Coordinates of C-alpha atoms and ligand atoms in Angstrom, one line a residue:
Chain A
M6 CA 111.9 74.0 114.4
A7 CA 110.9 77.2 112.6
D8 CA 110.4 79.1 115.7
Q9 CA 113.8 78.0 117.1
T10 CA 115.7 79.5 114.2
L11 CA 113.5 82.6 114.5
I12 CA 114.2 83.1 118.1
R13 CA 118.0 82.5 117.8
K14 CA 118.2 85.0 115.1
Q15 CA 116.3 87.6 117.1
T16 CA 118.5 87.1 120.1
T17 CA 121.7 87.4 118.2
V18 CA 120.5 90.4 116.2
E19 CA 119.2 92.3 119.2
P20 CA 120.0 91.4 122.8
A21 CA 117.3 92.7 125.2
T22 CA 119.5 95.6 126.5
K23 CA 119.9 97.2 123.1
P24 CA 117.1 99.5 121.9
E25 CA 114.6 97.6 119.8
R26 CA 115.1 98.0 116.0
T27 CA 113.9 96.4 112.9
S28 CA 116.8 94.9 111.0
W29 CA 117.4 95.9 107.3
E30 CA 116.3 92.5 106.2
E31 CA 113.2 92.6 108.2
W32 CA 112.3 96.1 106.9
R33 CA 112.9 95.0 103.3
G34 CA 110.6 92.0 103.9
E35 CA 107.8 94.1 105.4
V36 CA 107.9 96.6 102.6
T37 CA 107.9 93.8 100.0
A38 CA 104.9 92.2 101.6
L39 CA 102.9 95.4 101.9
T40 CA 103.7 96.5 98.4
R41 CA 102.7 93.1 97.2
R42 CA 99.3 93.7 98.9
W43 CA 98.8 96.9 97.0
F44 CA 99.7 95.3 93.6
L45 CA 97.5 92.3 94.1
Q46 CA 94.6 94.5 94.6
L47 CA 95.3 96.4 91.5
V48 CA 95.8 93.4 89.2
R49 CA 92.6 91.8 90.5
E50 CA 90.7 94.8 89.3
R51 CA 91.3 94.5 85.6
L52 CA 89.3 97.5 84.5
N53 CA 91.0 99.6 87.2
L54 CA 94.4 98.4 86.0
L55 CA 93.6 99.1 82.4
L56 CA 92.1 102.5 82.8
S57 CA 94.8 103.7 85.3
I58 CA 97.7 102.9 82.9
T59 CA 96.2 104.0 79.6
Q60 CA 94.3 107.0 80.7
P61 CA 97.0 109.6 80.4
A62 CA 97.9 108.2 76.9
I63 CA 94.2 108.5 75.8
W64 CA 94.0 112.0 77.1
L65 CA 97.0 113.0 75.3
L66 CA 95.6 111.6 71.9
F67 CA 92.2 113.1 72.6
F68 CA 93.6 116.6 73.6
G69 CA 96.2 116.4 70.9
S70 CA 94.1 115.6 67.9
A71 CA 90.7 117.2 69.0
L72 CA 91.9 120.3 70.6
G73 CA 95.0 120.8 68.6
R74 CA 93.2 122.3 65.6
A75 CA 91.2 124.7 67.9
I76 CA 94.3 126.2 69.6
D77 CA 96.1 129.3 68.6
R78 CA 99.6 128.2 67.7
D79 CA 101.1 131.6 68.6
A80 CA 99.7 131.5 72.1
I81 CA 101.4 128.3 73.0
G82 CA 104.5 129.2 71.2
T83 CA 105.0 126.1 69.2
S84 CA 103.3 124.4 66.4
N85 CA 103.6 121.1 68.2
Y86 CA 100.4 121.0 70.3
V87 CA 100.9 117.4 71.5
G88 CA 104.4 118.3 72.6
F89 CA 103.0 121.2 74.5
M90 CA 100.3 119.1 76.1
L91 CA 102.6 116.3 77.1
A92 CA 103.9 117.9 80.3
G93 CA 100.5 119.1 81.2
V94 CA 98.9 115.7 80.9
I95 CA 101.8 114.0 82.9
A96 CA 101.1 116.6 85.7
F97 CA 97.4 116.0 85.5
T98 CA 97.9 112.3 85.8
V99 CA 100.1 112.7 88.8
V100 CA 97.4 114.8 90.5
T101 CA 94.7 112.2 89.7
N102 CA 96.9 109.5 91.0
T103 CA 97.5 111.2 94.4
V104 CA 93.7 111.5 95.0
T105 CA 93.0 107.9 94.2
G106 CA 96.3 106.8 95.7
A107 CA 95.5 107.9 99.2
M108 CA 92.1 106.0 99.2
P109 CA 93.4 102.6 100.3
L110 CA 95.1 104.3 103.2
L111 CA 91.9 105.9 104.2
W112 CA 90.1 102.6 104.1
D113 CA 92.8 100.9 106.1
K114 CA 92.5 103.7 108.7
E115 CA 88.8 103.7 108.8
T116 CA 88.1 100.1 108.9
G117 CA 90.6 99.4 111.6
Y118 CA 92.9 97.4 109.4
L119 CA 95.7 99.9 110.1
D120 CA 95.3 98.9 113.8
K121 CA 95.9 95.3 112.9
L122 CA 99.0 96.3 111.0
L123 CA 100.3 98.5 113.9
S124 CA 100.0 95.6 116.3
M125 CA 102.5 93.7 114.2
P126 CA 106.2 94.1 114.8
I127 CA 106.8 96.3 111.7
A128 CA 108.4 99.6 111.3
R129 CA 105.9 102.5 110.8
S130 CA 107.9 103.6 107.8
S131 CA 107.2 100.3 106.0
L132 CA 103.5 101.3 105.7
I133 CA 104.2 104.6 103.9
V134 CA 107.2 103.4 101.9
S135 CA 105.2 100.5 100.4
R136 CA 102.5 103.0 99.2
F137 CA 105.1 105.3 97.7
L138 CA 106.8 102.5 95.9
F139 CA 103.4 101.3 94.6
Q140 CA 102.4 104.8 93.5
F141 CA 105.8 105.4 92.0
A142 CA 105.7 102.2 89.9
L143 CA 102.2 102.9 88.7
G144 CA 103.1 106.4 87.8
T145 CA 106.2 105.4 85.9
A146 CA 104.2 102.9 83.9
Q147 CA 101.6 105.6 82.9
V148 CA 104.3 108.2 82.1
L149 CA 106.3 105.7 80.0
L150 CA 103.2 104.8 78.1
V151 CA 102.2 108.4 77.4
F152 CA 105.7 109.1 76.5
L153 CA 105.8 106.4 73.9
V154 CA 102.5 107.5 72.5
A155 CA 103.7 111.0 72.2
V156 CA 107.0 110.0 70.5
A157 CA 105.0 107.7 68.2
T158 CA 102.7 110.3 67.0
A159 CA 104.4 113.6 66.7
V160 CA 106.9 114.6 69.5
D161 CA 110.6 114.7 69.3
V162 CA 112.1 115.1 72.8
A163 CA 114.4 118.0 72.2
S164 CA 116.7 117.2 75.2
G165 CA 117.2 113.6 73.9
P166 CA 117.1 110.3 75.9
V167 CA 118.8 111.8 79.0
G168 CA 116.2 114.6 79.0
A169 CA 113.5 111.9 78.8
I170 CA 114.9 110.3 81.9
V171 CA 115.0 113.7 83.7
I172 CA 111.3 114.2 82.6
L173 CA 110.4 110.8 84.3
A174 CA 112.4 111.8 87.4
A175 CA 110.5 115.1 87.5
A176 CA 107.2 113.3 87.2
G177 CA 108.4 111.1 90.2
L178 CA 109.4 113.9 92.3
L179 CA 106.1 115.6 91.8
S180 CA 104.3 112.4 92.5
M181 CA 106.3 111.9 95.7
A182 CA 105.5 115.3 96.9
L183 CA 101.8 115.2 96.2
T184 CA 101.4 111.7 97.6
A185 CA 103.1 112.9 100.8
L186 CA 100.6 115.6 101.1
S187 CA 97.5 113.6 100.3
T188 CA 98.7 110.9 102.6
A189 CA 99.2 113.5 105.4
L190 CA 95.6 114.6 104.7
A191 CA 94.3 111.1 104.8
Y192 CA 95.7 110.5 108.3
R193 CA 94.7 114.0 109.5
V194 CA 91.0 114.0 108.5
P195 CA 88.3 112.6 110.7
S196 CA 86.7 110.7 107.8
H197 CA 87.0 110.0 104.2
G198 CA 84.1 112.7 103.6
T199 CA 86.3 115.4 104.6
F200 CA 89.2 114.1 102.5
F201 CA 87.1 114.0 99.3
A202 CA 85.7 117.4 100.1
I203 CA 89.0 118.9 100.4
M204 CA 90.6 117.1 97.4
G205 CA 87.6 118.1 95.3
F206 CA 88.1 121.6 96.3
V207 CA 91.8 121.8 95.7
T208 CA 92.6 119.7 92.7
L209 CA 90.9 121.6 89.9
P210 CA 92.4 125.0 90.8
L211 CA 95.7 123.2 91.3
V212 CA 95.7 122.1 87.7
F213 CA 93.9 125.0 86.1
L214 CA 95.8 127.7 88.0
S215 CA 99.0 126.3 86.5
N216 CA 100.6 126.2 83.1
A217 CA 99.2 122.7 82.5
F218 CA 97.0 123.6 79.6
V219 CA 97.7 127.3 79.1
P220 CA 101.1 129.0 79.0
L221 CA 101.8 131.6 81.7
D222 CA 102.2 134.3 79.0
S223 CA 98.7 134.0 77.8
M224 CA 97.1 134.2 81.3
P225 CA 95.7 137.4 82.8
P226 CA 98.4 138.9 85.1
W227 CA 96.7 137.9 88.4
M228 CA 96.4 134.3 87.2
A229 CA 99.9 134.2 86.1
I230 CA 101.0 135.4 89.6
V231 CA 98.9 132.6 91.3
A232 CA 100.3 130.1 88.9
R233 CA 103.9 131.1 89.8
L234 CA 103.2 130.2 93.3
N235 CA 101.8 126.7 92.2
P236 CA 104.4 124.0 92.5
L237 CA 102.8 122.2 89.7
T238 CA 103.9 125.0 87.3
Y239 CA 107.6 124.3 88.1
A240 CA 107.3 120.6 87.3
I241 CA 105.5 121.3 84.1
E242 CA 107.9 124.0 83.1
A243 CA 110.9 121.7 83.6
M244 CA 109.3 118.9 81.6
R245 CA 107.9 121.2 78.8
I246 CA 111.2 123.0 78.2
L247 CA 112.9 119.6 78.0
V248 CA 110.4 118.3 75.4
L249 CA 110.2 121.4 73.3
D250 CA 113.5 123.3 73.6
G251 CA 116.0 121.1 75.2
W252 CA 118.5 121.9 77.9
D253 CA 118.1 125.3 79.4
G254 CA 119.1 127.2 82.6
S255 CA 115.4 127.6 83.6
V256 CA 115.0 123.8 83.7
V257 CA 117.5 123.6 86.5
R258 CA 115.8 126.4 88.4
A259 CA 112.4 124.8 87.9
L260 CA 113.8 121.4 89.1
A261 CA 115.3 123.1 92.2
V262 CA 111.9 124.6 93.2
L263 CA 110.3 121.2 92.6
G264 CA 112.9 119.5 94.8
L265 CA 112.4 121.9 97.6
F266 CA 108.6 121.4 97.4
A267 CA 109.1 117.7 97.5
V268 CA 111.4 117.9 100.7
A269 CA 108.8 120.1 102.4
S270 CA 106.0 117.8 101.5
L271 CA 107.8 114.8 102.8
A272 CA 108.5 116.5 106.0
V273 CA 104.7 117.4 106.4
G274 CA 103.7 113.8 105.5
A275 CA 106.1 112.1 107.9
Y276 CA 105.0 114.5 110.7
E277 CA 101.3 113.7 110.2
F278 CA 101.8 110.1 110.0
R279 CA 103.9 110.0 113.2
R280 CA 101.2 112.2 114.8
H281 CA 98.4 109.8 113.9
T282 CA 100.2 106.6 114.9
G283 CA 101.4 108.5 118.1
E284 CA 98.0 108.3 119.8
R285 CA 99.0 104.8 120.0
V286 CA 102.2 103.7 121.9
R287 CA 105.1 105.1 120.0
Chain B
M10 CA 105.7 79.6 135.8
T11 CA 106.4 82.8 134.1
R12 CA 104.1 85.8 134.0
V13 CA 103.0 86.5 130.6
I14 CA 100.6 89.4 131.5
D15 CA 101.1 91.6 134.5
T16 CA 99.1 94.8 134.9
E17 CA 99.0 97.0 137.8
S18 CA 96.1 99.5 138.2
L19 CA 95.8 99.6 134.4
T20 CA 93.5 102.6 133.6
R21 CA 92.3 104.2 130.4
A22 CA 90.0 107.1 130.3
F23 CA 88.2 108.5 127.2
G24 CA 87.4 112.0 128.2
E25 CA 85.7 111.8 131.6
R26 CA 84.7 108.2 131.4
L27 CA 86.9 105.4 132.5
A28 CA 86.8 102.5 130.0
V29 CA 89.3 100.5 132.1
D30 CA 89.5 101.3 135.8
H31 CA 92.5 100.2 137.9
L32 CA 92.6 96.7 136.4
D33 CA 95.1 94.2 137.8
L34 CA 95.6 91.1 135.5
H35 CA 98.1 88.3 136.1
V36 CA 98.3 85.7 133.4
D37 CA 100.7 82.8 133.7
S38 CA 102.4 80.9 130.9
G39 CA 100.1 78.2 129.6
D40 CA 96.9 79.9 130.9
I41 CA 93.8 80.1 128.8
F42 CA 92.8 83.2 130.6
G43 CA 89.3 84.6 130.1
L44 CA 88.2 88.3 130.3
L45 CA 84.4 87.7 130.8
G46 CA 82.1 90.7 130.8
P47 CA 79.2 92.4 129.1
N48 CA 79.4 94.7 126.1
G49 CA 81.2 97.8 127.1
A50 CA 82.9 96.4 130.1
G51 CA 86.3 97.5 128.7
K52 CA 87.6 94.2 127.3
T53 CA 88.6 95.5 124.0
T54 CA 90.1 98.6 125.5
T55 CA 92.2 96.5 127.8
I56 CA 93.3 94.4 124.8
R57 CA 94.2 97.5 122.9
M58 CA 96.5 98.6 125.6
L59 CA 98.1 95.2 126.0
T60 CA 98.7 95.0 122.2
T61 CA 100.3 98.5 122.3
L62 CA 97.6 100.1 120.2
L63 CA 96.5 102.5 123.0
T64 CA 98.4 104.3 125.7
P65 CA 97.3 103.7 129.2
T66 CA 96.2 106.8 131.0
S67 CA 97.8 105.5 134.2
G68 CA 99.1 102.3 135.6
T69 CA 101.4 99.8 134.0
A70 CA 101.3 96.7 131.9
R71 CA 104.0 94.2 131.1
V72 CA 103.5 91.7 128.3
C73 CA 106.0 88.8 127.9
G74 CA 108.2 90.7 130.3
F75 CA 108.2 94.0 128.4
D76 CA 106.5 97.2 129.4
V77 CA 103.8 98.0 126.8
S78 CA 104.8 101.7 126.8
G79 CA 108.5 101.4 127.2
Q80 CA 109.2 98.6 124.7
P81 CA 106.2 98.2 122.5
G82 CA 108.2 96.7 119.7
E83 CA 109.4 93.9 121.9
V84 CA 105.7 93.2 122.8
R85 CA 104.6 93.3 119.3
R86 CA 107.2 90.6 118.3
R87 CA 105.9 88.2 120.9
I88 CA 102.1 88.5 120.6
G89 CA 99.5 87.3 118.1
Y90 CA 96.3 89.4 118.1
V91 CA 93.0 88.4 116.6
M92 CA 90.8 91.5 116.5
Q93 CA 87.1 91.5 117.4
S94 CA 86.3 92.0 113.8
V95 CA 89.1 92.1 111.2
P96 CA 87.9 94.2 108.3
W97 CA 88.2 91.7 105.6
Q98 CA 86.7 94.1 103.0
V99 CA 90.0 95.9 102.5
N100 CA 91.5 92.7 101.3
R101 CA 88.4 91.2 99.5
L102 CA 90.3 90.7 96.2
L103 CA 93.1 88.7 97.8
K104 CA 93.3 85.0 98.1
A105 CA 93.4 83.3 101.5
R106 CA 96.8 82.0 101.0
E107 CA 98.1 85.5 99.9
I108 CA 96.7 87.0 103.0
V109 CA 98.4 84.5 105.2
E110 CA 101.7 84.8 103.3
I111 CA 101.6 88.6 103.8
E112 CA 101.0 88.3 107.5
A113 CA 103.8 85.8 107.8
A114 CA 106.2 88.2 106.1
L115 CA 105.0 91.0 108.3
H116 CA 105.8 88.8 111.3
H117 CA 109.2 88.1 109.9
V118 CA 108.8 84.4 109.4
P119 CA 111.9 83.4 107.6
R120 CA 111.4 82.8 103.9
H121 CA 112.5 79.2 103.8
T122 CA 110.0 78.1 106.4
R123 CA 107.1 80.4 105.4
R124 CA 105.6 78.2 102.8
D125 CA 105.2 75.2 105.2
L126 CA 104.0 77.4 108.0
V127 CA 101.3 79.0 105.8
D128 CA 100.0 75.6 104.7
E129 CA 100.0 74.4 108.3
A130 CA 98.1 77.4 109.6
L131 CA 95.5 77.2 106.9
D132 CA 95.2 73.4 107.6
L133 CA 94.8 74.0 111.3
V134 CA 91.6 76.0 110.7
G135 CA 90.3 73.8 107.9
L136 CA 90.8 76.4 105.1
L137 CA 93.6 74.6 103.2
A138 CA 91.0 73.5 100.6
H139 CA 89.9 77.1 100.1
A140 CA 93.4 78.6 100.1
D141 CA 93.2 79.8 96.5
R142 CA 89.8 81.4 96.7
T143 CA 89.5 85.2 97.1
I144 CA 88.2 85.9 100.5
G145 CA 85.3 88.2 99.2
E146 CA 83.5 84.8 98.7
F147 CA 84.1 83.6 102.3
S148 CA 81.4 83.3 104.9
G149 CA 81.6 84.9 108.3
G150 CA 82.9 81.8 109.9
M151 CA 85.6 81.3 107.3
H152 CA 86.7 85.0 107.8
K153 CA 87.2 84.3 111.4
R154 CA 89.1 81.1 110.9
L155 CA 91.4 82.9 108.5
D156 CA 92.0 85.6 111.2
L157 CA 92.7 82.7 113.7
A158 CA 95.2 81.2 111.2
C159 CA 97.1 84.4 111.0
G160 CA 97.3 84.9 114.7
L161 CA 99.5 81.8 115.2
L162 CA 101.9 82.0 112.2
H163 CA 104.9 83.3 114.1
Q164 CA 104.3 81.0 117.1
P165 CA 103.7 83.9 119.6
E166 CA 104.2 83.6 123.3
L167 CA 100.8 85.0 123.8
L168 CA 97.7 84.9 121.7
V169 CA 95.1 87.4 122.1
L170 CA 91.6 86.5 121.0
D171 CA 88.9 89.3 121.3
E172 CA 85.4 87.7 121.2
P173 CA 86.4 85.0 118.7
T174 CA 82.9 83.6 118.3
L175 CA 80.9 86.7 118.2
G176 CA 78.2 86.5 115.6
L177 CA 79.2 83.0 114.5
D178 CA 76.7 80.1 113.8
V179 CA 76.8 77.1 116.3
Q180 CA 79.0 75.0 113.9
S181 CA 81.6 77.7 113.4
R182 CA 81.6 78.3 117.1
H183 CA 82.5 74.8 117.9
R184 CA 85.3 74.9 115.3
V185 CA 86.8 77.9 117.1
W186 CA 86.4 76.2 120.4
D187 CA 88.2 73.1 119.1
Y188 CA 91.0 75.4 118.0
V189 CA 91.4 76.9 121.3
V190 CA 91.3 73.5 123.0
G191 CA 94.1 72.6 120.6
L192 CA 96.1 75.6 121.7
R193 CA 95.7 74.7 125.3
D194 CA 97.0 71.2 124.6
K195 CA 99.9 72.8 122.9
G196 CA 100.7 75.0 125.9
V197 CA 100.1 78.3 124.1
T198 CA 99.1 81.2 126.5
V199 CA 95.8 82.7 125.5
L200 CA 93.9 85.8 126.6
L201 CA 90.4 85.3 125.6
A202 CA 87.8 88.1 125.8
T203 CA 84.2 87.0 125.7
N204 CA 80.8 87.8 126.8
Y205 CA 79.6 84.2 126.5
L206 CA 79.4 82.3 129.8
D207 CA 79.5 79.0 128.3
E208 CA 82.6 79.8 126.3
A209 CA 84.6 81.1 129.3
D210 CA 83.4 78.1 131.3
R211 CA 84.4 75.6 128.7
L212 CA 87.7 77.0 127.7
C213 CA 89.3 79.0 130.4
N214 CA 91.3 77.6 133.3
R215 CA 91.3 81.1 134.9
L216 CA 89.2 84.1 134.3
T217 CA 88.4 87.6 135.4
I218 CA 84.9 88.9 135.3
V219 CA 85.0 92.6 134.3
D220 CA 82.2 95.0 134.6
K221 CA 82.4 98.8 134.0
G222 CA 86.1 98.7 133.5
S223 CA 86.9 97.0 136.9
S224 CA 87.6 93.4 137.8
V225 CA 84.7 91.9 139.8
V226 CA 86.3 88.6 140.8
T227 CA 89.1 86.4 139.5
G228 CA 89.6 82.6 139.7
S229 CA 89.0 79.3 137.9
P230 CA 85.5 78.7 136.7
T231 CA 85.1 75.9 139.3
E232 CA 86.3 78.0 142.2
L233 CA 84.1 81.0 141.3
K234 CA 81.0 78.8 141.0
R235 CA 82.0 76.8 144.1
A236 CA 82.4 80.1 146.0
V237 CA 78.8 81.0 145.2
A238 CA 77.2 77.9 146.5
A239 CA 76.9 74.1 145.7
D240 CA 73.4 74.4 144.4
V241 CA 71.1 77.1 143.2
V242 CA 67.3 76.8 143.5
Q243 CA 65.4 79.0 141.0
V244 CA 61.8 79.8 141.8
A245 CA 59.4 81.7 139.7
T246 CA 56.4 83.1 141.6
A247 CA 54.0 85.9 141.4
A248 CA 55.4 87.3 144.6
P249 CA 59.1 86.8 144.7
H250 CA 59.6 89.5 147.3
R251 CA 57.4 87.8 149.7
L252 CA 59.2 84.5 149.2
Q253 CA 62.5 86.1 149.7
A254 CA 61.3 87.7 153.0
A255 CA 59.9 84.4 154.1
I256 CA 63.1 82.4 153.7
A257 CA 65.4 85.1 154.9
G258 CA 67.4 84.0 157.9
E259 CA 66.9 80.2 157.4
P260 CA 70.0 78.3 158.1
W261 CA 70.1 76.5 154.8
V262 CA 70.1 79.8 152.8
K263 CA 73.6 81.1 151.8
N264 CA 72.3 84.0 149.7
T265 CA 69.4 85.1 147.6
V266 CA 69.2 87.2 144.5
L267 CA 66.1 88.5 142.7
T268 CA 66.9 88.5 138.9
E269 CA 65.8 91.2 136.5
S270 CA 63.2 88.7 135.2
N271 CA 61.8 88.4 138.7
E272 CA 63.0 85.0 139.4
L273 CA 64.3 84.3 142.8
H274 CA 67.7 82.5 143.0
I275 CA 68.4 80.8 146.3
Y276 CA 72.0 79.8 146.8
V277 CA 72.3 76.8 149.0
E278 CA 74.8 74.1 150.0
D279 CA 72.3 71.1 149.4
A280 CA 69.3 71.3 147.2
S281 CA 67.8 68.2 148.8
V282 CA 67.5 70.2 152.0
A283 CA 66.5 73.4 150.4
L284 CA 63.7 72.2 148.1
P285 CA 61.4 70.7 150.8
A286 CA 62.0 73.8 152.9
V287 CA 61.0 76.1 150.1
M288 CA 57.8 74.1 149.5
R289 CA 57.0 74.1 153.2
L290 CA 57.5 77.8 153.6
S291 CA 55.5 78.8 150.5
L292 CA 52.6 76.7 151.7
A293 CA 52.9 78.3 155.1
H294 CA 52.8 81.7 153.6
D295 CA 50.2 80.9 151.0
L296 CA 52.6 81.6 148.0
R297 CA 51.8 80.0 144.6
L298 CA 54.9 78.8 142.9
E299 CA 55.0 78.7 139.1
R300 CA 58.1 76.9 138.7
V301 CA 60.9 75.4 140.8
A302 CA 64.2 74.1 139.5
Y303 CA 67.6 73.5 140.9
T304 CA 71.0 73.4 139.2
Q305 CA 74.6 74.0 139.9
P306 CA 75.5 77.6 139.8
S307 CA 76.8 78.9 136.5
L308 CA 79.2 81.9 135.8
D309 CA 75.9 83.7 135.3
D310 CA 75.2 83.3 139.1
V311 CA 78.7 84.5 139.9
F312 CA 78.1 87.6 137.8
L313 CA 74.8 88.0 139.3
L314 CA 75.8 87.7 142.8
H315 CA 78.6 90.3 142.4
T316 CA 76.9 92.9 140.2
G317 CA 73.2 92.3 140.8
R318 CA 72.7 91.9 137.1
E319 CA 72.5 89.0 134.7
L320 CA 75.1 88.6 132.1
R321 CA 72.7 86.6 130.0
D322 CA 70.2 89.4 129.9
L323 CA 72.8 92.0 129.0
E324 CA 73.9 89.7 126.1
V325 CA 70.3 89.5 124.7
G326 CA 69.8 93.2 125.1
A327 CA 73.1 94.0 123.3
Ligands
LIG430 N1 88.0 105.3 121.1 C1 87.0 105.4 122.1 N2 86.5 106.6 122.4 C2 85.6 106.8 123.3 N3 85.0 105.9 124.1 C3 85.5 104.6 123.8 C4 86.5 104.3 122.8 N4 86.7 103.0 122.7 C5 85.9 102.4 123.7 N5 85.2 103.4 124.4 C6 84.3 103.2 125.5 O1 84.8 102.4 126.5 C7 83.9 101.6 127.1 C8 84.6 100.1 126.9 O2 84.5 99.7 125.6 P1 85.2 98.4 125.0 O3 86.5 98.2 125.6 O4 85.1 98.3 123.6 O5 84.1 97.3 125.7 P2 84.0 95.7 125.4 O6 85.0 95.3 124.5 O7 84.1 95.1 126.7 O8 82.7 95.6 124.9 C9 82.6 101.6 126.3 O9 81.8 102.4 127.2 C10 83.0 102.4 125.0 O10 82.0 103.2 124.7
LIG431 MG1 84.9 94.4 122.6

């Protein structure tokens, strides 16, 4: 019974002469199923779930209260240290997520589970899109919580509710770009050892050679130049200005740079993924 | 009869070495077709090409009427594939039912029939009672049965099983065999890779013996064994070479092979003629016999005769 309906549907949707394609409905079903797999794994690990979601909020409180007193208010240009830190903590969170977020893809690849998935009639893109959706949802939950904590403690978002949404979008954009890059790396490397070696090498400089915790103006000139080349700086800049100062032309400029970075990263990610699955048939 | 698998000179090289070497396979609808061969024979590599996971170096393969390189998507829609070892660790936190549901969705099983099919599949392999346990708690046999349940969800035209009983205990092996027999009765076409003789003999109606990437011989188990001889006399003696020389040329001898364990296998049409003759000749040549037995030839004899090696030994060594 069941297979008859299935077969009839397939033959009407795609006669054998037409190039093979996944229908929109099928694609949505695939992405839903794969995303469900990621979420089930997360919710079964309670501690992982709890720490993942609350970590940025805890960091903000810790930095805000403990370090706040030790920081020179003039150097950061505001008396609101928590407000200053908010953008940095969000960016730091996104970076951490991208490292841990590529791990399941690495396991799937190394254990051979990816092969099993690739032998099924699914669009290659479903694999990546499901991971992006998962990362995006997790990231949004984290950022929302850290935002609520910030607002509850000391911070007034200068750009108002619309600004808050733009901040969320900027975090999402950054997350997408970095996830694309770490995904590309995960498919590229011969094994997870290399992946973690490269990630360990890159992440700290990425965060500390940006304006995450120190404003560009307080940096030695060489450092400020390096930080200007760091895409993280633009994401943080946009978010920080929206929190502290409200709407401003430089926000648009920073967001534009961030957008370009995201597009380039997605292209690299798509290329690497196709290359890796290309050793197989198409 | 429609052809479900059709390969022509299918070849795959890894660097210099040919893992699969000009393999011709023809599997008809309804066959339980065996790929029997020792470890490293190229069974998995063949399967990876047929399931569109690996590009052939040369040659062609059509599965369910579609070329694996030209229309891999069409092939994937029509096959079920149970890997040699599905890495369950990546899903260890998921429940058995969830895994099967996800697989069903990935095979585009329509939502309204999915629930029933999932239950049915779990029931078929005897896991319905364990459907809500996380698979991290499962035994090796249960993992394999879960994989088998997933292979059939979308009622594929071809089910590919790569060494489905490897490393299983006797009881679990029998459950898997029952499952394959059930498939045969339903008319599902199965490609079964194995290095167990008894498994191929028991389940397959046709098989190809593969060794070093090439097909050695193809036929039904009965045909293959019958072609070897009607009976095989196995003699253990301290001087097998001398015995081999002594019986050479006798009219009742079809063939002789000395195994790696130094047993002489004498292939004959009638053991009742051969046994007294062996006795007589060993007495005449003053050869002490340690053990004499006769049986019908097994697939091991088929392999031995064609390759000069024993599959059984290779198995133990592996
Ligand atoms: N990815 C690979 N790279 C290099 N050699 C491989 C690869 N996969 C298989 N081989 C080689 O190909 C041969 C056949 O292997 P395989 O198909 O796994 O045999 P079987 O499944 O019959 O045990 C072996 O010699 C194996 O080492
Ligand atoms: Mg194998």
